[in-house]
């Protein structure tokens, strides 16, 4: 499964010249823990998080943001994103297409995907549903279990 299938495309962003308080207000109003910082060309120049607002000195987003941003493309495999989250100990990753911001993916997005993924033990069909499917839509097998493992290749 690819990032483009789970990413948020209506991304709340900040600019470097916004105040620290404006960034805090955006985070609080939208119930998010971080947001990309973009320039006039919608290019990501940093990320500002709750930690930055609370733990760093400065008056503007440009003063407190994290500049070394890890980003991914919409075609990145979710399994690879999960590894990045764990290895880098980050909570969100901007999604870029030709250098421009097109979305953001969070750890919560991946957890939601895992929580709604059911894989048929007979044929490998992947079904996304809030509740356990009664049977596999492909082969008709009953009791399709939840899976915390990545979907089999080609499924």
GROMACS .gro file of C-alpha atoms in nm:
model
  155
    1UNK     CA    1   0.000   0.000   0.000
    2UNK     CA    2   0.127   0.348  -0.088
    3UNK     CA    3   0.136   0.671   0.114
    4UNK     CA    4  -0.104   0.841  -0.129
    5UNK     CA    5  -0.377   0.602  -0.012
    6UNK     CA    6  -0.366   0.718   0.352
    7UNK     CA    7  -0.210   1.066   0.356
    8UNK     CA    8  -0.396   1.382   0.449
    9UNK     CA    9  -0.413   1.612   0.147
   10UNK     CA   10  -0.566   1.920   0.310
   11UNK     CA   11  -0.254   2.011   0.502
   12UNK     CA   12  -0.250   2.290   0.759
   13UNK     CA   13   0.075   2.482   0.713
   14UNK     CA   14   0.266   2.771   0.864
   15UNK     CA   15   0.514   3.019   0.720
   16UNK     CA   16   0.848   3.124   0.867
   17UNK     CA   17   0.729   3.478   0.943
   18UNK     CA   18   0.427   3.371   1.149
   19UNK     CA   19   0.461   3.418   1.522
   20UNK     CA   20   0.518   3.138   1.768
   21UNK     CA   21   0.172   3.215   1.911
   22UNK     CA   22   0.009   3.185   1.567
   23UNK     CA   23   0.171   2.843   1.522
   24UNK     CA   24   0.050   2.738   1.868
   25UNK     CA   25  -0.300   2.854   1.779
   26UNK     CA   26  -0.300   2.648   1.456
   27UNK     CA   27  -0.184   2.339   1.643
   28UNK     CA   28  -0.449   2.383   1.912
   29UNK     CA   29  -0.738   2.471   1.679
   30UNK     CA   30  -0.676   2.176   1.450
   31UNK     CA   31  -0.584   1.926   1.724
   32UNK     CA   32  -0.253   1.840   1.558
   33UNK     CA   33   0.095   1.807   1.706
   34UNK     CA   34   0.297   1.951   1.417
   35UNK     CA   35   0.275   2.115   1.079
   36UNK     CA   36   0.494   2.180   0.777
   37UNK     CA   37   0.642   2.524   0.726
   38UNK     CA   38   0.625   2.633   0.361
   39UNK     CA   39   0.753   2.922   0.152
   40UNK     CA   40   0.562   3.119  -0.113
   41UNK     CA   41   0.621   2.839  -0.369
   42UNK     CA   42   0.467   2.573  -0.136
   43UNK     CA   43   0.812   2.423  -0.080
   44UNK     CA   44   0.868   2.275   0.265
   45UNK     CA   45   1.140   2.463   0.455
   46UNK     CA   46   1.080   2.312   0.799
   47UNK     CA   47   0.838   2.159   1.046
   48UNK     CA   48   0.706   2.321   1.364
   49UNK     CA   49   0.577   2.099   1.644
   50UNK     CA   50   0.433   2.129   1.992
   51UNK     CA   51   0.783   2.059   2.122
   52UNK     CA   52   0.923   2.350   1.922
   53UNK     CA   53   0.655   2.587   2.056
   54UNK     CA   54   0.709   2.478   2.416
   55UNK     CA   55   1.080   2.407   2.425
   56UNK     CA   56   1.255   2.652   2.196
   57UNK     CA   57   1.333   3.021   2.234
   58UNK     CA   58   1.224   3.256   1.957
   59UNK     CA   59   0.941   3.479   1.842
   60UNK     CA   60   0.869   3.343   1.494
   61UNK     CA   61   0.814   3.003   1.339
   62UNK     CA   62   1.142   3.052   1.153
   63UNK     CA   63   1.321   3.088   1.489
   64UNK     CA   64   1.186   2.766   1.640
   65UNK     CA   65   1.113   2.526   1.352
   66UNK     CA   66   1.312   2.214   1.275
   67UNK     CA   67   1.488   2.263   0.942
   68UNK     CA   68   1.625   1.917   0.862
   69UNK     CA   69   1.299   1.775   0.729
   70UNK     CA   70   1.259   1.413   0.625
   71UNK     CA   71   1.009   1.387   0.339
   72UNK     CA   72   0.865   1.113   0.120
   73UNK     CA   73   0.682   1.080  -0.209
   74UNK     CA   74   0.317   0.978  -0.253
   75UNK     CA   75   0.440   0.646  -0.397
   76UNK     CA   76   0.644   0.546  -0.090
   77UNK     CA   77   0.537   0.211   0.057
   78UNK     CA   78   0.364   0.232   0.397
   79UNK     CA   79   0.597  -0.034   0.536
   80UNK     CA   80   0.893   0.196   0.459
   81UNK     CA   81   0.717   0.489   0.626
   82UNK     CA   82   0.660   0.282   0.939
   83UNK     CA   83   1.033   0.209   0.956
   84UNK     CA   84   1.112   0.581   0.920
   85UNK     CA   85   0.873   0.670   1.203
   86UNK     CA   86   1.036   0.417   1.433
   87UNK     CA   87   1.400   0.476   1.337
   88UNK     CA   88   1.383   0.856   1.333
   89UNK     CA   89   1.138   0.885   1.627
   90UNK     CA   90   0.921   1.135   1.441
   91UNK     CA   91   0.542   1.170   1.431
   92UNK     CA   92   0.469   1.307   1.085
   93UNK     CA   93   0.631   1.323   0.742
   94UNK     CA   94   0.551   1.576   0.468
   95UNK     CA   95   0.466   1.418   0.133
   96UNK     CA   96   0.627   1.595  -0.161
   97UNK     CA   97   0.577   1.565  -0.536
   98UNK     CA   98   0.851   1.735  -0.738
   99UNK     CA   99   0.948   1.929  -0.429
  100UNK     CA  100   0.598   2.064  -0.361
  101UNK     CA  101   0.386   1.975  -0.060
  102UNK     CA  102   0.096   1.747  -0.159
  103UNK     CA  103   0.013   1.587   0.175
  104UNK     CA  104   0.126   1.472   0.514
  105UNK     CA  105   0.126   1.129   0.674
  106UNK     CA  106   0.130   1.071   1.048
  107UNK     CA  107   0.185   0.776   1.275
  108UNK     CA  108  -0.190   0.789   1.343
  109UNK     CA  109  -0.260   0.742   0.971
  110UNK     CA  110  -0.056   0.421   0.973
  111UNK     CA  111  -0.213   0.296   1.295
  112UNK     CA  112  -0.560   0.357   1.144
  113UNK     CA  113  -0.461   0.160   0.833
  114UNK     CA  114  -0.340  -0.134   1.044
  115UNK     CA  115  -0.658  -0.124   1.255
  116UNK     CA  116  -0.883  -0.156   0.950
  117UNK     CA  117  -0.679  -0.413   0.751
  118UNK     CA  118  -0.814  -0.767   0.729
  119UNK     CA  119  -0.631  -1.032   0.526
  120UNK     CA  120  -0.789  -1.354   0.406
  121UNK     CA  121  -0.578  -1.652   0.520
  122UNK     CA  122  -0.691  -1.853   0.217
  123UNK     CA  123  -0.632  -1.624  -0.082
  124UNK     CA  124  -0.450  -1.322   0.064
  125UNK     CA  125  -0.720  -1.070  -0.031
  126UNK     CA  126  -0.686  -0.747   0.169
  127UNK     CA  127  -1.009  -0.591   0.292
  128UNK     CA  128  -1.026  -0.251   0.461
  129UNK     CA  129  -1.316  -0.227   0.701
  130UNK     CA  130  -1.392  -0.088   1.047
  131UNK     CA  131  -1.541  -0.424   1.143
  132UNK     CA  132  -1.433  -0.780   1.071
  133UNK     CA  133  -1.575  -0.898   0.738
  134UNK     CA  134  -1.803  -1.201   0.759
  135UNK     CA  135  -1.636  -1.352   0.456
  136UNK     CA  136  -1.369  -1.279   0.198
  137UNK     CA  137  -1.510  -1.099  -0.106
  138UNK     CA  138  -1.272  -1.288  -0.337
  139UNK     CA  139  -1.288  -1.651  -0.224
  140UNK     CA  140  -1.573  -1.656   0.028
  141UNK     CA  141  -1.363  -1.781   0.323
  142UNK     CA  142  -1.520  -1.708   0.662
  143UNK     CA  143  -1.365  -1.532   0.962
  144UNK     CA  144  -1.107  -1.313   0.788
  145UNK     CA  145  -0.862  -1.219   1.068
  146UNK     CA  146  -0.702  -0.882   1.132
  147UNK     CA  147  -0.339  -0.863   1.033
  148UNK     CA  148  -0.061  -0.653   1.177
  149UNK     CA  149   0.174  -0.774   0.909
  150UNK     CA  150   0.208  -0.600   0.573
  151UNK     CA  151  -0.016  -0.728   0.300
  152UNK     CA  152   0.140  -1.002   0.087
  153UNK     CA  153   0.300  -0.877  -0.239
  154UNK     CA  154   0.039  -0.830  -0.508
  155UNK     CA  155  -0.251  -0.845  -0.261
   0.00000   0.00000   0.00000
